[in-house]
Amino acid sequence: MASSSSSSNSNSPCAACKFLRRKCQPECVFAPYFPPDQPQKFANVHKVFGASNVTKLLNELLPSQREDAVNSLAYEADMRLRDPVYGCVGVISLLQHQLRQLQMDLSCAKSELSNVNSERVSLIGFIPVIRNLQEFVCLYPFNFSVRHTI
Amino acid sequence: MASSSSSSNSNSPCAACKFLRRKCQPECVFAPYFPPDQPQKFANVHKVFGASNVTKLLNELLPSQREDAVNSLAYEADMRLRDPVYGCVGVISLLQHQLRQLQMDLSCAKSELSNVNSERVSLIGFIPVIRNLQEFVCLYPFNFSVRHTI
């Protein structure tokens, strides 16, 4: 037993097994995602979700999905510890508020663009008039000075 | 005991106590937020966070904060059960993507507005020219027809 414990320690048990004070087995479901140098990551996930729930969740996923799942759980746990009342939902509310604000800003910008564009189009309608007037003035240039050209 | 159990049943234990098969005490921390007619709400929260973790979290909050906390936990739990890999973090990623898209759309709209506005301003600069030309044509109206006026 002493030898086994010593061997376990020398193999650096994962952060989860170290926290839970148990031997880290080769098939440990936590080991790939909770390295020994990130003890806080597991402590947070355990405090919010519980090691037992996380084990069940990971065992229900494909191995290729587990890293993303652990990282999303770690993010959620971190948010819940920073904001115990709202957690991640506070972040979602903030993003939804920013989204609504941007949608209003975009709607205003589009409306202003539409108005300015209408004015521009009606001003462009005068270009042939100016050209005609300029041609006329060129034909009858006396007593008139035009500096602008189009 | 039979009388107590019967009394507890007739008083409709909260969804949490019913799920956990325990007597719902008057001071039950779950009762105000997990009514008996919403059994799924507690089942989800328990499956994802565990009743023990939720009890600890609620006991650390002010009573006035607990309803919001329970509702945010219920939302997070629901999201995690719908999307076991990303949960709420999937919603956050989606919102962040929409936010970046809207920021780009707004930036494009503002840039277009700036361009159209510059063109509009330079077209407005021609208005005095048109007026001068029109005055000139009024003075020398022969052989020229202008329908536009400003």
mmCIF file of N, CA, C and O in Angstrom, chain A residues 46-50 53 57 65 68-69 72-73 75-76 80 84-86 88-89 91-92 95 98-99 102-103 105-106 112-113 116-117 119-120 123-124 126 129-130 132-133 136-137 140 142-144 146 148-150, chain B residues 46-50 53 57 65 68-69 72-73 75-76 80 84-86 88-89 91-92 95 98-99 102-103 105-106 112-113 116-117 119-120 123-124 126 129-130 132-133 136-137 140 142-144 146 148-150:
data_model
loop_
_atom_site.group_PDB
_atom_site.id
_atom_site.type_symbol
_atom_site.label_atom_id
_atom_site.label_comp_id
_atom_site.label_asym_id
_atom_site.label_seq_id
_atom_site.Cartn_x
_atom_site.Cartn_y
_atom_site.Cartn_z
ATOM 1 N N HIS A 46 -15.941 21.227 -8.984
ATOM 2 C CA HIS A 46 -16.467 20.362 -7.920
ATOM 3 C C HIS A 46 -17.401 21.137 -7.002
ATOM 4 O O HIS A 46 -18.471 20.648 -6.618
ATOM 5 N N LYS A 47 -17.025 22.375 -6.683
ATOM 6 C CA LYS A 47 -17.844 23.174 -5.760
ATOM 7 C C LYS A 47 -19.226 23.464 -6.360
ATOM 8 O O LYS A 47 -20.232 23.466 -5.653
ATOM 9 N N VAL A 48 -19.275 23.719 -7.666
ATOM 10 C CA VAL A 48 -20.541 24.108 -8.294
ATOM 11 C C VAL A 48 -21.352 22.901 -8.765
ATOM 12 O O VAL A 48 -22.563 22.841 -8.538
ATOM 13 N N PHE A 49 -20.690 21.938 -9.410
ATOM 14 C CA PHE A 49 -21.443 20.821 -9.994
ATOM 15 C C PHE A 49 -21.333 19.521 -9.184
ATOM 16 O O PHE A 49 -22.226 18.669 -9.274
ATOM 17 N N GLY A 50 -20.234 19.381 -8.456
ATOM 18 C CA GLY A 50 -20.019 18.122 -7.732
ATOM 19 C C GLY A 50 -19.313 17.110 -8.625
ATOM 20 O O GLY A 50 -19.700 16.929 -9.776
ATOM 21 N N ASN A 53 -21.589 14.368 -10.279
ATOM 22 C CA ASN A 53 -22.370 14.794 -11.458
ATOM 23 C C ASN A 53 -21.484 14.950 -12.690
ATOM 24 O O ASN A 53 -21.886 14.591 -13.801
ATOM 25 N N LEU A 57 -21.732 13.016 -16.260
ATOM 26 C CA LEU A 57 -21.850 13.772 -17.514
ATOM 27 C C LEU A 57 -20.747 13.365 -18.499
ATOM 28 O O LEU A 57 -21.023 13.098 -19.670
ATOM 29 N N GLN A 65 -15.653 14.729 -27.117
ATOM 30 C CA GLN A 65 -16.472 15.875 -26.669
ATOM 31 C C GLN A 65 -16.094 16.327 -25.248
ATOM 32 O O GLN A 65 -16.520 17.394 -24.802
ATOM 33 N N ASP A 68 -14.153 19.861 -24.474
ATOM 34 C CA ASP A 68 -15.034 21.035 -24.591
ATOM 35 C C ASP A 68 -16.022 21.081 -23.423
ATOM 36 O O ASP A 68 -16.317 22.155 -22.879
ATOM 37 N N ALA A 69 -16.539 19.899 -23.047
ATOM 38 C CA ALA A 69 -17.511 19.858 -21.937
ATOM 39 C C ALA A 69 -16.852 20.330 -20.641
ATOM 40 O O ALA A 69 -17.430 21.150 -19.913
ATOM 41 N N SER A 72 -16.310 24.076 -20.740
ATOM 42 C CA SER A 72 -17.547 24.852 -20.565
ATOM 43 C C SER A 72 -18.027 24.760 -19.109
ATOM 44 O O SER A 72 -18.508 25.743 -18.544
ATOM 45 N N LEU A 73 -17.855 23.585 -18.479
ATOM 46 C CA LEU A 73 -18.223 23.455 -17.061
ATOM 47 C C LEU A 73 -17.328 24.353 -16.199
ATOM 48 O O LEU A 73 -17.806 25.001 -15.256
ATOM 49 N N TYR A 75 -15.855 27.106 -17.114
ATOM 50 C CA TYR A 75 -16.261 28.511 -17.325
ATOM 51 C C TYR A 75 -17.530 28.817 -16.524
ATOM 52 O O TYR A 75 -17.622 29.834 -15.830
ATOM 53 N N GLU A 76 -18.518 27.909 -16.614
ATOM 54 C CA GLU A 76 -19.783 28.114 -15.876
ATOM 55 C C GLU A 76 -19.536 28.186 -14.372
ATOM 56 O O GLU A 76 -20.109 29.028 -13.670
ATOM 57 N N ARG A 80 -20.249 31.267 -11.864
ATOM 58 C CA ARG A 80 -21.162 31.112 -10.715
ATOM 59 C C ARG A 80 -20.472 31.546 -9.413
ATOM 60 O O ARG A 80 -21.103 32.119 -8.538
ATOM 61 N N PRO A 84 -22.683 34.608 -7.663
ATOM 62 C CA PRO A 84 -23.480 33.464 -7.174
ATOM 63 C C PRO A 84 -24.974 33.574 -7.500
ATOM 64 O O PRO A 84 -25.664 32.564 -7.510
ATOM 65 N N VAL A 85 -25.472 34.774 -7.750
ATOM 66 C CA VAL A 85 -26.914 34.907 -8.042
ATOM 67 C C VAL A 85 -27.209 34.582 -9.509
ATOM 68 O O VAL A 85 -28.145 33.841 -9.814
ATOM 69 N N TYR A 86 -26.427 35.123 -10.419
ATOM 70 C CA TYR A 86 -26.772 34.972 -11.839
ATOM 71 C C TYR A 86 -25.816 34.080 -12.638
ATOM 72 O O TYR A 86 -26.215 33.541 -13.672
ATOM 73 N N CYS A 88 -23.511 32.395 -15.236
ATOM 74 C CA CYS A 88 -23.475 32.548 -16.699
ATOM 75 C C CYS A 88 -24.681 33.315 -17.236
ATOM 76 O O CYS A 88 -24.593 33.936 -18.291
ATOM 77 N N VAL A 89 -25.810 33.193 -16.547
ATOM 78 C CA VAL A 89 -27.038 33.829 -17.030
ATOM 79 C C VAL A 89 -26.888 35.351 -17.000
ATOM 80 O O VAL A 89 -27.463 36.058 -17.824
ATOM 81 N N VAL A 91 -24.079 36.852 -17.732
ATOM 82 C CA VAL A 91 -23.330 37.143 -18.963
ATOM 83 C C VAL A 91 -24.292 37.142 -20.153
ATOM 84 O O VAL A 91 -24.243 38.027 -21.019
ATOM 85 N N ILE A 92 -25.202 36.162 -20.179
ATOM 86 C CA ILE A 92 -26.187 36.070 -21.271
ATOM 87 C C ILE A 92 -27.076 37.318 -21.297
ATOM 88 O O ILE A 92 -27.320 37.893 -22.356
ATOM 89 N N LEU A 95 -25.090 40.234 -22.693
ATOM 90 C CA LEU A 95 -24.904 40.115 -24.150
ATOM 91 C C LEU A 95 -26.209 40.415 -24.885
ATOM 92 O O LEU A 95 -26.203 41.070 -25.930
ATOM 93 N N GLN A 98 -26.641 44.129 -24.947
ATOM 94 C CA GLN A 98 -25.750 44.743 -25.946
ATOM 95 C C GLN A 98 -26.267 44.485 -27.359
ATOM 96 O O GLN A 98 -26.188 45.349 -28.230
ATOM 97 N N LEU A 99 -26.806 43.280 -27.567
ATOM 98 C CA LEU A 99 -27.345 42.901 -28.873
ATOM 99 C C LEU A 99 -28.538 43.790 -29.248
ATOM 100 O O LEU A 99 -28.626 44.294 -30.375
ATOM 101 N N LEU A 102 -27.249 47.253 -30.105
ATOM 102 C CA LEU A 102 -26.638 47.280 -31.442
ATOM 103 C C LEU A 102 -27.695 47.196 -32.534
ATOM 104 O O LEU A 102 -27.563 47.835 -33.583
ATOM 105 N N GLN A 103 -28.742 46.387 -32.300
ATOM 106 C CA GLN A 103 -29.822 46.275 -33.293
ATOM 107 C C GLN A 103 -30.511 47.628 -33.475
ATOM 108 O O GLN A 103 -30.839 48.014 -34.592
ATOM 109 N N ASP A 105 -29.083 50.606 -32.851
ATOM 110 C CA ASP A 105 -28.106 51.483 -33.510
ATOM 111 C C ASP A 105 -28.080 51.202 -35.014
ATOM 112 O O ASP A 105 -28.036 52.118 -35.832
ATOM 113 N N LEU A 106 -28.118 49.906 -35.362
ATOM 114 C CA LEU A 106 -28.079 49.521 -36.779
ATOM 115 C C LEU A 106 -29.343 49.989 -37.488
ATOM 116 O O LEU A 106 -29.290 50.496 -38.611
ATOM 117 N N GLU A 112 -31.181 56.406 -41.291
ATOM 118 C CA GLU A 112 -30.476 57.638 -41.662
ATOM 119 C C GLU A 112 -29.883 57.494 -43.054
ATOM 120 O O GLU A 112 -29.967 58.418 -43.883
ATOM 121 N N LEU A 113 -29.334 56.305 -43.323
ATOM 122 C CA LEU A 113 -28.744 56.035 -44.645
ATOM 123 C C LEU A 113 -29.812 56.148 -45.727
ATOM 124 O O LEU A 113 -29.579 56.727 -46.796
ATOM 125 N N VAL A 116 -30.633 59.924 -46.184
ATOM 126 C CA VAL A 116 -29.551 60.646 -46.848
ATOM 127 C C VAL A 116 -29.460 60.209 -48.303
ATOM 128 O O VAL A 116 -29.230 61.018 -49.207
ATOM 129 N N ASN A 117 -29.688 58.910 -48.528
ATOM 130 C CA ASN A 117 -29.629 58.376 -49.891
ATOM 131 C C ASN A 117 -30.724 58.979 -50.769
ATOM 132 O O ASN A 117 -30.482 59.310 -51.929
ATOM 133 N N GLU A 119 -32.123 61.900 -50.372
ATOM 134 C CA GLU A 119 -31.755 63.289 -50.642
ATOM 135 C C GLU A 119 -30.676 63.342 -51.721
ATOM 136 O O GLU A 119 -30.724 64.167 -52.639
ATOM 137 N N ARG A 120 -29.707 62.405 -51.611
ATOM 138 C CA ARG A 120 -28.609 62.346 -52.583
ATOM 139 C C ARG A 120 -29.161 62.057 -53.984
ATOM 140 O O ARG A 120 -28.765 62.697 -54.963
ATOM 141 N N LEU A 123 -30.760 65.045 -55.356
ATOM 142 C CA LEU A 123 -29.744 66.035 -55.748
ATOM 143 C C LEU A 123 -29.073 65.622 -57.055
ATOM 144 O O LEU A 123 -28.797 66.464 -57.916
ATOM 145 N N ILE A 124 -28.827 64.296 -57.194
ATOM 146 C CA ILE A 124 -28.218 63.800 -58.441
ATOM 147 C C ILE A 124 -29.115 64.130 -59.635
ATOM 148 O O ILE A 124 -28.640 64.406 -60.745
ATOM 149 N N PHE A 126 -30.476 66.718 -60.252
ATOM 150 C CA PHE A 126 -30.228 68.081 -60.746
ATOM 151 C C PHE A 126 -28.998 68.169 -61.647
ATOM 152 O O PHE A 126 -28.776 69.193 -62.286
ATOM 153 N N VAL A 129 -29.665 69.130 -65.082
ATOM 154 C CA VAL A 129 -30.133 70.523 -65.124
ATOM 155 C C VAL A 129 -28.927 71.457 -65.114
ATOM 156 O O VAL A 129 -28.831 72.402 -65.903
ATOM 157 N N ILE A 130 -27.971 71.150 -64.206
ATOM 158 C CA ILE A 130 -26.775 71.997 -64.125
ATOM 159 C C ILE A 130 -26.035 71.956 -65.454
ATOM 160 O O ILE A 130 -25.596 72.977 -65.981
ATOM 161 N N ASN A 132 -27.227 71.353 -68.415
ATOM 162 C CA ASN A 132 -27.973 72.123 -69.425
ATOM 163 C C ASN A 132 -27.754 73.614 -69.231
ATOM 164 O O ASN A 132 -27.520 74.350 -70.194
ATOM 165 N N LEU A 133 -27.819 74.019 -67.918
ATOM 166 C CA LEU A 133 -27.635 75.447 -67.624
ATOM 167 C C LEU A 133 -26.227 75.888 -68.005
ATOM 168 O O LEU A 133 -26.024 76.959 -68.588
ATOM 169 N N PHE A 136 -25.945 76.267 -71.639
ATOM 170 C CA PHE A 136 -26.623 77.497 -72.041
ATOM 171 C C PHE A 136 -25.721 78.716 -71.787
ATOM 172 O O PHE A 136 -25.573 79.585 -72.632
ATOM 173 N N VAL A 137 -25.084 78.673 -70.569
ATOM 174 C CA VAL A 137 -24.217 79.806 -70.213
ATOM 175 C C VAL A 137 -23.018 79.864 -71.132
ATOM 176 O O VAL A 137 -22.526 80.937 -71.483
ATOM 177 N N TYR A 140 -24.154 81.538 -74.134
ATOM 178 C CA TYR A 140 -24.421 82.972 -73.891
ATOM 179 C C TYR A 140 -23.600 83.427 -72.692
ATOM 180 O O TYR A 140 -24.137 83.682 -71.607
ATOM 181 N N PHE A 142 -22.005 86.008 -71.718
ATOM 182 C CA PHE A 142 -21.883 87.384 -71.232
ATOM 183 C C PHE A 142 -22.461 87.583 -69.823
ATOM 184 O O PHE A 142 -23.474 87.025 -69.455
ATOM 185 N N ASN A 143 -21.755 88.378 -69.073
ATOM 186 C CA ASN A 143 -22.260 88.812 -67.763
ATOM 187 C C ASN A 143 -22.531 87.674 -66.770
ATOM 188 O O ASN A 143 -23.392 87.781 -65.909
ATOM 189 N N PHE A 144 -21.800 86.530 -66.869
ATOM 190 C CA PHE A 144 -22.045 85.445 -65.926
ATOM 191 C C PHE A 144 -20.749 84.665 -65.698
ATOM 192 O O PHE A 144 -20.019 84.393 -66.635
ATOM 193 N N VAL A 146 -19.225 81.215 -63.843
ATOM 194 C CA VAL A 146 -19.475 79.975 -63.081
ATOM 195 C C VAL A 146 -18.135 79.325 -62.816
ATOM 196 O O VAL A 146 -17.359 79.089 -63.738
ATOM 197 N N HIS A 148 -17.965 76.501 -60.780
ATOM 198 C CA HIS A 148 -18.185 75.065 -60.561
ATOM 199 C C HIS A 148 -18.389 74.326 -61.873
ATOM 200 O O HIS A 148 -18.990 74.840 -62.794
ATOM 201 N N THR A 149 -17.856 73.119 -61.923
ATOM 202 C CA THR A 149 -18.181 72.222 -63.046
ATOM 203 C C THR A 149 -18.507 70.854 -62.464
ATOM 204 O O THR A 149 -18.094 70.515 -61.359
ATOM 205 N N ILE A 150 -19.236 70.064 -63.259
ATOM 206 C CA ILE A 150 -19.551 68.694 -62.796
ATOM 207 C C ILE A 150 -18.909 67.702 -63.763
ATOM 208 O O ILE A 150 -19.051 67.854 -64.964
ATOM 209 N N HIS B 46 -31.228 19.435 -9.780
ATOM 210 C CA HIS B 46 -30.580 18.390 -8.981
ATOM 211 C C HIS B 46 -29.641 17.549 -9.841
ATOM 212 O O HIS B 46 -28.522 17.226 -9.440
ATOM 213 N N LYS B 47 -30.086 17.230 -11.056
ATOM 214 C CA LYS B 47 -29.267 16.379 -11.926
ATOM 215 C C LYS B 47 -27.953 17.080 -12.292
ATOM 216 O O LYS B 47 -26.910 16.453 -12.391
ATOM 217 N N VAL B 48 -28.012 18.386 -12.519
ATOM 218 C CA VAL B 48 -26.821 19.113 -12.980
ATOM 219 C C VAL B 48 -25.956 19.605 -11.818
ATOM 220 O O VAL B 48 -24.729 19.468 -11.849
ATOM 221 N N PHE B 49 -26.594 20.183 -10.791
ATOM 222 C CA PHE B 49 -25.801 20.797 -9.706
ATOM 223 C C PHE B 49 -25.770 19.949 -8.427
ATOM 224 O O PHE B 49 -24.833 20.078 -7.636
ATOM 225 N N GLY B 50 -26.811 19.151 -8.236
ATOM 226 C CA GLY B 50 -26.891 18.376 -6.991
ATOM 227 C C GLY B 50 -27.582 19.199 -5.911
ATOM 228 O O GLY B 50 -27.254 20.376 -5.721
ATOM 229 N N ASN B 53 -25.237 20.953 -3.279
ATOM 230 C CA ASN B 53 -24.565 22.185 -3.721
ATOM 231 C C ASN B 53 -25.539 23.362 -3.777
ATOM 232 O O ASN B 53 -25.191 24.487 -3.430
ATOM 233 N N LEU B 57 -25.405 26.896 -1.770
ATOM 234 C CA LEU B 57 -25.421 28.172 -2.493
ATOM 235 C C LEU B 57 -26.555 29.071 -1.987
ATOM 236 O O LEU B 57 -26.340 30.254 -1.714
ATOM 237 N N GLN B 65 -32.280 37.364 -2.774
ATOM 238 C CA GLN B 65 -31.521 37.000 -3.981
ATOM 239 C C GLN B 65 -31.841 35.579 -4.451
ATOM 240 O O GLN B 65 -31.463 35.187 -5.555
ATOM 241 N N ASP B 68 -33.963 34.738 -7.865
ATOM 242 C CA ASP B 68 -33.176 34.933 -9.090
ATOM 243 C C ASP B 68 -32.119 33.838 -9.235
ATOM 244 O O ASP B 68 -31.875 33.343 -10.339
ATOM 245 N N ALA B 69 -31.490 33.480 -8.105
ATOM 246 C CA ALA B 69 -30.455 32.443 -8.154
ATOM 247 C C ALA B 69 -31.054 31.111 -8.616
ATOM 248 O O ALA B 69 -30.496 30.441 -9.496
ATOM 249 N N SER B 72 -31.859 31.260 -12.312
ATOM 250 C CA SER B 72 -30.678 31.180 -13.175
ATOM 251 C C SER B 72 -30.093 29.763 -13.155
ATOM 252 O O SER B 72 -29.653 29.257 -14.188
ATOM 253 N N LEU B 73 -30.140 29.101 -11.992
ATOM 254 C CA LEU B 73 -29.675 27.705 -11.931
ATOM 255 C C LEU B 73 -30.562 26.798 -12.786
ATOM 256 O O LEU B 73 -30.070 25.912 -13.490
ATOM 257 N N TYR B 75 -32.270 27.678 -15.420
ATOM 258 C CA TYR B 75 -31.979 27.946 -16.837
ATOM 259 C C TYR B 75 -30.683 27.242 -17.257
ATOM 260 O O TYR B 75 -30.625 26.584 -18.293
ATOM 261 N N GLU B 76 -29.646 27.376 -16.407
ATOM 262 C CA GLU B 76 -28.358 26.735 -16.716
ATOM 263 C C GLU B 76 -28.513 25.218 -16.809
ATOM 264 O O GLU B 76 -27.944 24.583 -17.703
ATOM 265 N N ARG B 80 -27.822 22.834 -19.995
ATOM 266 C CA ARG B 80 -26.831 21.739 -19.930
ATOM 267 C C ARG B 80 -27.465 20.405 -20.344
ATOM 268 O O ARG B 80 -26.825 19.588 -20.992
ATOM 269 N N PRO B 84 -25.349 18.890 -23.613
ATOM 270 C CA PRO B 84 -24.459 18.441 -22.534
ATOM 271 C C PRO B 84 -22.998 18.866 -22.723
ATOM 272 O O PRO B 84 -22.249 18.906 -21.760
ATOM 273 N N VAL B 85 -22.608 19.180 -23.954
ATOM 274 C CA VAL B 85 -21.207 19.568 -24.173
ATOM 275 C C VAL B 85 -20.972 21.036 -23.827
ATOM 276 O O VAL B 85 -20.005 21.381 -23.151
ATOM 277 N N TYR B 86 -21.849 21.906 -24.296
ATOM 278 C CA TYR B 86 -21.594 23.349 -24.127
ATOM 279 C C TYR B 86 -22.535 24.054 -23.146
ATOM 280 O O TYR B 86 -22.184 25.112 -22.617
ATOM 281 N N CYS B 88 -24.881 26.449 -21.243
ATOM 282 C CA CYS B 88 -25.029 27.903 -21.358
ATOM 283 C C CYS B 88 -23.922 28.545 -22.185
ATOM 284 O O CYS B 88 -24.125 29.600 -22.786
ATOM 285 N N VAL B 89 -22.743 27.927 -22.155
ATOM 286 C CA VAL B 89 -21.593 28.509 -22.853
ATOM 287 C C VAL B 89 -21.850 28.504 -24.365
ATOM 288 O O VAL B 89 -21.375 29.381 -25.088
ATOM 289 N N VAL B 91 -24.796 29.078 -25.658
ATOM 290 C CA VAL B 91 -25.649 30.265 -25.855
ATOM 291 C C VAL B 91 -24.772 31.519 -25.893
ATOM 292 O O VAL B 91 -24.943 32.396 -26.745
ATOM 293 N N ILE B 92 -23.797 31.581 -24.966
ATOM 294 C CA ILE B 92 -22.888 32.741 -24.909
ATOM 295 C C ILE B 92 -22.093 32.857 -26.209
ATOM 296 O O ILE B 92 -21.965 33.944 -26.779
ATOM 297 N N LEU B 95 -24.374 34.174 -28.962
ATOM 298 C CA LEU B 95 -24.647 35.607 -28.786
ATOM 299 C C LEU B 95 -23.419 36.437 -29.153
ATOM 300 O O LEU B 95 -23.541 37.502 -29.781
ATOM 301 N N GLN B 98 -23.258 36.627 -32.876
ATOM 302 C CA GLN B 98 -24.261 37.577 -33.398
ATOM 303 C C GLN B 98 -23.826 39.014 -33.144
ATOM 304 O O GLN B 98 -24.030 39.895 -33.971
ATOM 305 N N LEU B 99 -23.211 39.233 -31.969
ATOM 306 C CA LEU B 99 -22.742 40.570 -31.594
ATOM 307 C C LEU B 99 -21.656 41.044 -32.554
ATOM 308 O O LEU B 99 -21.692 42.185 -33.037
ATOM 309 N N LEU B 102 -23.236 41.879 -35.892
ATOM 310 C CA LEU B 102 -23.944 43.165 -35.836
ATOM 311 C C LEU B 102 -22.964 44.337 -35.802
ATOM 312 O O LEU B 102 -23.221 45.384 -36.406
ATOM 313 N N GLN B 103 -21.843 44.160 -35.080
ATOM 314 C CA GLN B 103 -20.830 45.230 -35.014
ATOM 315 C C GLN B 103 -20.254 45.489 -36.406
ATOM 316 O O GLN B 103 -20.039 46.640 -36.797
ATOM 317 N N ASP B 105 -21.845 44.827 -39.295
ATOM 318 C CA ASP B 105 -22.935 45.434 -40.084
ATOM 319 C C ASP B 105 -23.047 46.924 -39.767
ATOM 320 O O ASP B 105 -23.216 47.750 -40.663
ATOM 321 N N LEU B 106 -22.940 47.251 -38.458
ATOM 322 C CA LEU B 106 -23.054 48.653 -38.048
ATOM 323 C C LEU B 106 -21.879 49.465 -38.592
ATOM 324 O O LEU B 106 -22.053 50.591 -39.074
ATOM 325 N N GLU B 112 -20.801 53.512 -45.015
ATOM 326 C CA GLU B 112 -21.622 53.848 -46.184
ATOM 327 C C GLU B 112 -22.304 55.206 -45.966
ATOM 328 O O GLU B 112 -22.356 56.041 -46.869
ATOM 329 N N LEU B 113 -22.778 55.414 -44.718
ATOM 330 C CA LEU B 113 -23.436 56.676 -44.377
ATOM 331 C C LEU B 113 -22.469 57.844 -44.550
ATOM 332 O O LEU B 113 -22.830 58.900 -45.087
ATOM 333 N N VAL B 116 -21.975 58.419 -48.358
ATOM 334 C CA VAL B 116 -23.162 59.016 -48.982
ATOM 335 C C VAL B 116 -23.329 60.456 -48.509
ATOM 336 O O VAL B 116 -23.689 61.348 -49.287
ATOM 337 N N ASN B 117 -23.012 60.681 -47.228
ATOM 338 C CA ASN B 117 -23.126 62.026 -46.672
ATOM 339 C C ASN B 117 -22.141 62.988 -47.340
ATOM 340 O O ASN B 117 -22.497 64.134 -47.630
ATOM 341 N N GLU B 119 -20.934 62.723 -50.349
ATOM 342 C CA GLU B 119 -21.433 62.977 -51.706
ATOM 343 C C GLU B 119 -22.593 63.972 -51.664
ATOM 344 O O GLU B 119 -22.669 64.897 -52.472
ATOM 345 N N ARG B 120 -23.470 63.790 -50.660
ATOM 346 C CA ARG B 120 -24.634 64.674 -50.496
ATOM 347 C C ARG B 120 -24.172 66.115 -50.239
ATOM 348 O O ARG B 120 -24.689 67.057 -50.835
ATOM 349 N N LEU B 123 -22.875 67.636 -53.313
ATOM 350 C CA LEU B 123 -23.988 67.962 -54.230
ATOM 351 C C LEU B 123 -24.726 69.214 -53.753
ATOM 352 O O LEU B 123 -25.113 70.058 -54.566
ATOM 353 N N ILE B 124 -24.873 69.333 -52.416
ATOM 354 C CA ILE B 124 -25.536 70.522 -51.860
ATOM 355 C C ILE B 124 -24.754 71.776 -52.239
ATOM 356 O O ILE B 124 -25.335 72.850 -52.468
ATOM 357 N N PHE B 126 -23.629 72.524 -54.916
ATOM 358 C CA PHE B 126 -24.008 73.007 -56.244
ATOM 359 C C PHE B 126 -25.299 73.813 -56.255
ATOM 360 O O PHE B 126 -25.634 74.431 -57.259
ATOM 361 N N VAL B 129 -24.959 77.301 -57.206
ATOM 362 C CA VAL B 129 -24.603 77.387 -58.639
ATOM 363 C C VAL B 129 -25.870 77.286 -59.488
ATOM 364 O O VAL B 129 -26.080 78.065 -60.421
ATOM 365 N N ILE B 130 -26.730 76.309 -59.122
ATOM 366 C CA ILE B 130 -27.981 76.136 -59.876
ATOM 367 C C ILE B 130 -28.817 77.407 -59.778
ATOM 368 O O ILE B 130 -29.366 77.887 -60.784
ATOM 369 N N ASN B 132 -27.803 80.461 -59.227
ATOM 370 C CA ASN B 132 -27.192 81.508 -60.057
ATOM 371 C C ASN B 132 -27.514 81.304 -61.523
ATOM 372 O O ASN B 132 -27.886 82.243 -62.240
ATOM 373 N N LEU B 133 -27.379 80.015 -61.928
ATOM 374 C CA LEU B 133 -27.653 79.709 -63.335
ATOM 375 C C LEU B 133 -29.115 79.985 -63.674
ATOM 376 O O LEU B 133 -29.438 80.533 -64.740
ATOM 377 N N PHE B 136 -29.687 83.561 -64.022
ATOM 378 C CA PHE B 136 -29.147 84.012 -65.302
ATOM 379 C C PHE B 136 -30.111 83.683 -66.443
ATOM 380 O O PHE B 136 -30.396 84.504 -67.300
ATOM 381 N N VAL B 137 -30.626 82.440 -66.377
ATOM 382 C CA VAL B 137 -31.550 82.010 -67.435
ATOM 383 C C VAL B 137 -32.832 82.841 -67.406
ATOM 384 O O VAL B 137 -33.424 83.148 -68.449
ATOM 385 N N TYR B 140 -32.019 85.888 -69.153
ATOM 386 C CA TYR B 140 -31.837 85.648 -70.599
ATOM 387 C C TYR B 140 -32.606 84.393 -70.986
ATOM 388 O O TYR B 140 -32.020 83.359 -71.278
ATOM 389 N N PHE B 142 -34.262 83.307 -73.470
ATOM 390 C CA PHE B 142 -34.484 82.809 -74.826
ATOM 391 C C PHE B 142 -33.824 81.449 -75.075
ATOM 392 O O PHE B 142 -32.753 81.165 -74.609
ATOM 393 N N ASN B 143 -34.562 80.637 -75.801
ATOM 394 C CA ASN B 143 -34.043 79.356 -76.285
ATOM 395 C C ASN B 143 -33.609 78.385 -75.170
ATOM 396 O O ASN B 143 -32.677 77.630 -75.329
ATOM 397 N N PHE B 144 -34.210 78.463 -73.989
ATOM 398 C CA PHE B 144 -33.824 77.547 -72.918
ATOM 399 C C PHE B 144 -35.039 77.219 -72.047
ATOM 400 O O PHE B 144 -35.807 78.109 -71.714
ATOM 401 N N VAL B 146 -36.130 75.274 -68.519
ATOM 402 C CA VAL B 146 -35.736 74.551 -67.299
ATOM 403 C C VAL B 146 -37.008 74.201 -66.534
ATOM 404 O O VAL B 146 -37.827 75.054 -66.248
ATOM 405 N N HIS B 148 -36.794 72.084 -63.717
ATOM 406 C CA HIS B 148 -36.458 71.890 -62.304
ATOM 407 C C HIS B 148 -36.296 73.212 -61.577
ATOM 408 O O HIS B 148 -35.801 74.167 -62.129
ATOM 409 N N THR B 149 -36.727 73.199 -60.350
ATOM 410 C CA THR B 149 -36.437 74.350 -59.467
ATOM 411 C C THR B 149 -35.975 73.811 -58.116
ATOM 412 O O THR B 149 -36.280 72.674 -57.753
ATOM 413 N N ILE B 150 -35.260 74.637 -57.383
ATOM 414 C CA ILE B 150 -34.816 74.203 -56.042
ATOM 415 C C ILE B 150 -35.457 75.104 -55.000
ATOM 416 O O ILE B 150 -35.426 76.316 -55.143
#
